[in-house]
Every structure is written in C-alpha cells, then in structure tokens.
Amino acid sequence: MERMRQFFDLSTPAKRFRFVAVLEAITWAALLVAMFFKWVLGHDGAVQIPGMTHGIVFMVFVVISLLTAFSLRWSVKVTGLALFSSIPPFGTLVFEWWARRHGHLAELSVSESTSNAAAAA
C-alpha cells in the first residue's frame, strides 16, 4: 500500500515524470488492444477512445519531459532520449528505469541507490 501511495505522490518533477511515463505506457497498451479489436476483429470504433486518450497522455508526456529536463538540468542527449522514448510502445518505462539507475531522476535515483546498497549489505 505504501508503494502505491508513493507512486501517486506528485510532489517533485521526478515523481511527476515517473507517473506520466507509466501512464503513457498504460495508454499504449490500451491502444494496442484496441488496434487488435479494430484490425483483427473488425470493430471500427474500438480505437476512438484509447487513441484519443493515448494522444492526450503523449502530449502531456512531452510537456512533462521538457519541464523535468529543465528542472533537473538534463543534457540535450538525456532530454532527446526521454522524448524519443515516447514513440515505441513501453519505451517510457525503459527510459524511466534507465534514468533512475543513472542518476537522472533526482530523489528517485537516490532512493534506488540507497535501497540497492541496503539489499547488498
């Protein structure tokens, strides 16, 4: 329950980025399922809501990525990787994991390092 509460904590740029990155991946999954229903099962209207939802979350992800990049002083390379990660399905999750492990997500990276050190001890 505590991890769920932490996930919905949007008090910092890194936490907001994580939340939107996960949300973007979830909407990608919904869109992929909807595309199956449209193209394989012939339900033409299946992609309307998931497609619009994913489009909105995609735009929010781009804005949050740029705001996070500015706030956490990401390099152009890291910012570009964040933006590119929104194109392939689930890429935002891969980028979030990578950014956390490489120290690009402020306190989320610190807590990752701390928990890894504690587990190793």
mmCIF file of C-alpha atoms in Angstrom:
data_model
loop_
_atom_site.group_PDB
_atom_site.id
_atom_site.type_symbol
_atom_site.label_atom_id
_atom_site.label_comp_id
_atom_site.label_asym_id
_atom_site.label_seq_id
_atom_site.Cartn_x
_atom_site.Cartn_y
_atom_site.Cartn_z
ATOM 1 C CA MET A 1 0.000 0.000 0.000
ATOM 2 C CA GLU A 2 2.903 2.319 0.787
ATOM 3 C CA ARG A 3 4.392 1.845 -2.694
ATOM 4 C CA MET A 4 1.031 2.766 -4.206
ATOM 5 C CA ARG A 5 0.888 5.914 -2.097
ATOM 6 C CA GLN A 6 4.444 6.769 -3.168
ATOM 7 C CA PHE A 7 3.521 6.248 -6.830
ATOM 8 C CA PHE A 8 0.691 8.793 -6.597
ATOM 9 C CA ASP A 9 2.923 11.336 -4.824
ATOM 10 C CA LEU A 10 3.399 14.029 -7.488
ATOM 11 C CA SER A 11 5.275 16.495 -5.304
ATOM 12 C CA THR A 12 8.501 16.683 -7.349
ATOM 13 C CA PRO A 13 9.410 16.849 -11.049
ATOM 14 C CA ALA A 14 10.939 13.343 -10.932
ATOM 15 C CA LYS A 15 7.809 11.871 -9.345
ATOM 16 C CA ARG A 16 5.554 13.607 -11.862
ATOM 17 C CA PHE A 17 7.747 12.314 -14.689
ATOM 18 C CA ARG A 18 7.562 8.744 -13.361
ATOM 19 C CA PHE A 19 3.780 8.920 -13.041
ATOM 20 C CA VAL A 20 3.247 10.234 -16.573
ATOM 21 C CA ALA A 21 5.787 7.760 -18.028
ATOM 22 C CA VAL A 22 3.830 4.861 -16.543
ATOM 23 C CA LEU A 23 0.527 6.392 -17.644
ATOM 24 C CA GLU A 24 1.860 6.766 -21.194
ATOM 25 C CA ALA A 25 2.813 3.063 -21.244
ATOM 26 C CA ILE A 26 -0.617 2.051 -19.947
ATOM 27 C CA THR A 27 -2.367 4.057 -22.649
ATOM 28 C CA TRP A 28 -0.041 2.474 -25.243
ATOM 29 C CA ALA A 29 -1.176 -0.962 -24.030
ATOM 30 C CA ALA A 30 -4.826 0.075 -24.242
ATOM 31 C CA LEU A 31 -4.289 1.387 -27.767
ATOM 32 C CA LEU A 32 -2.574 -1.843 -28.860
ATOM 33 C CA VAL A 33 -5.508 -3.885 -27.537
ATOM 34 C CA ALA A 34 -7.934 -1.537 -29.303
ATOM 35 C CA MET A 35 -5.996 -1.872 -32.565
ATOM 36 C CA PHE A 36 -6.342 -5.658 -32.290
ATOM 37 C CA PHE A 37 -10.095 -5.249 -31.904
ATOM 38 C CA LYS A 38 -10.222 -2.898 -34.887
ATOM 39 C CA TRP A 39 -7.946 -4.663 -37.362
ATOM 40 C CA VAL A 40 -8.431 -8.318 -36.398
ATOM 41 C CA LEU A 41 -11.984 -8.433 -35.095
ATOM 42 C CA GLY A 42 -13.392 -5.648 -37.272
ATOM 43 C CA HIS A 43 -14.687 -3.294 -34.564
ATOM 44 C CA ASP A 44 -14.074 0.019 -36.342
ATOM 45 C CA GLY A 45 -14.821 2.256 -33.357
ATOM 46 C CA ALA A 46 -12.522 0.376 -30.970
ATOM 47 C CA VAL A 47 -9.633 2.857 -31.215
ATOM 48 C CA GLN A 48 -11.539 6.114 -30.792
ATOM 49 C CA ILE A 49 -11.341 6.467 -27.015
ATOM 50 C CA PRO A 50 -7.998 4.695 -26.415
ATOM 51 C CA GLY A 51 -6.474 6.575 -29.348
ATOM 52 C CA MET A 52 -7.615 9.965 -28.100
ATOM 53 C CA THR A 53 -6.582 9.126 -24.533
ATOM 54 C CA HIS A 54 -3.146 7.999 -25.640
ATOM 55 C CA GLY A 55 -2.736 11.115 -27.794
ATOM 56 C CA ILE A 56 -3.520 13.386 -24.858
ATOM 57 C CA VAL A 57 -1.206 11.485 -22.490
ATOM 58 C CA PHE A 58 1.514 11.519 -25.175
ATOM 59 C CA MET A 59 1.323 15.322 -25.350
ATOM 60 C CA VAL A 60 1.366 15.556 -21.539
ATOM 61 C CA PHE A 61 4.431 13.282 -21.506
ATOM 62 C CA VAL A 62 6.257 15.566 -23.946
ATOM 63 C CA VAL A 63 5.476 18.638 -21.827
ATOM 64 C CA ILE A 64 6.396 16.876 -18.556
ATOM 65 C CA SER A 65 9.626 15.609 -20.140
ATOM 66 C CA LEU A 66 10.634 19.129 -21.141
ATOM 67 C CA LEU A 67 9.698 20.571 -17.741
ATOM 68 C CA THR A 68 11.596 17.778 -15.979
ATOM 69 C CA ALA A 69 14.604 18.254 -18.255
ATOM 70 C CA PHE A 70 14.672 21.951 -17.408
ATOM 71 C CA SER A 71 14.109 21.401 -13.688
ATOM 72 C CA LEU A 72 16.653 18.588 -13.286
ATOM 73 C CA ARG A 73 19.099 20.101 -15.788
ATOM 74 C CA TRP A 74 19.174 17.147 -18.142
ATOM 75 C CA SER A 75 21.614 17.261 -21.034
ATOM 76 C CA VAL A 76 20.313 17.531 -24.587
ATOM 77 C CA LYS A 77 21.102 13.819 -25.028
ATOM 78 C CA VAL A 78 19.064 12.724 -21.980
ATOM 79 C CA THR A 79 16.202 15.035 -22.978
ATOM 80 C CA GLY A 80 16.259 13.636 -26.507
ATOM 81 C CA LEU A 81 16.187 10.076 -25.165
ATOM 82 C CA ALA A 82 13.213 10.943 -22.960
ATOM 83 C CA LEU A 83 11.307 12.405 -25.896
ATOM 84 C CA PHE A 84 12.241 9.524 -28.205
ATOM 85 C CA SER A 85 11.127 7.002 -25.565
ATOM 86 C CA SER A 86 7.513 8.017 -26.102
ATOM 87 C CA ILE A 87 7.486 6.667 -29.666
ATOM 88 C CA PRO A 88 7.930 2.879 -29.252
ATOM 89 C CA PRO A 89 5.404 1.073 -27.062
ATOM 90 C CA PHE A 90 6.557 0.962 -23.427
ATOM 91 C CA GLY A 91 9.668 2.992 -24.211
ATOM 92 C CA THR A 92 8.832 5.467 -21.460
ATOM 93 C CA LEU A 93 9.139 2.674 -18.892
ATOM 94 C CA VAL A 94 12.538 1.672 -20.242
ATOM 95 C CA PHE A 95 13.706 5.285 -20.171
ATOM 96 C CA GLU A 96 12.375 5.819 -16.631
ATOM 97 C CA TRP A 97 14.216 2.740 -15.368
ATOM 98 C CA TRP A 98 17.404 3.806 -17.162
ATOM 99 C CA ALA A 99 17.175 7.425 -15.952
ATOM 100 C CA ARG A 100 16.573 6.326 -12.362
ATOM 101 C CA ARG A 101 19.544 3.957 -12.405
ATOM 102 C CA HIS A 102 21.853 6.555 -13.973
ATOM 103 C CA GLY A 103 21.018 9.359 -11.548
ATOM 104 C CA HIS A 104 18.811 11.476 -13.813
ATOM 105 C CA LEU A 105 15.683 11.360 -11.639
ATOM 106 C CA ALA A 106 16.821 13.194 -8.513
ATOM 107 C CA GLU A 107 15.408 11.656 -5.325
ATOM 108 C CA LEU A 108 14.090 8.592 -7.174
ATOM 109 C CA SER A 109 17.652 7.786 -8.226
ATOM 110 C CA VAL A 110 18.914 8.387 -4.694
ATOM 111 C CA SER A 111 16.299 6.069 -3.174
ATOM 112 C CA GLU A 112 17.155 3.435 -5.818
ATOM 113 C CA SER A 113 20.846 3.621 -4.868
ATOM 114 C CA THR A 114 20.034 3.537 -1.159
ATOM 115 C CA SER A 115 17.744 0.506 -1.456
ATOM 116 C CA ASN A 116 20.296 -1.335 -3.633
ATOM 117 C CA ALA A 117 23.041 -0.638 -1.087
ATOM 118 C CA ALA A 118 20.817 -1.814 1.762
ATOM 119 C CA ALA A 119 19.930 -5.016 -0.107
ATOM 120 C CA ALA A 120 23.604 -5.745 -0.771
ATOM 121 C CA ALA A 121 24.561 -5.339 2.897
#
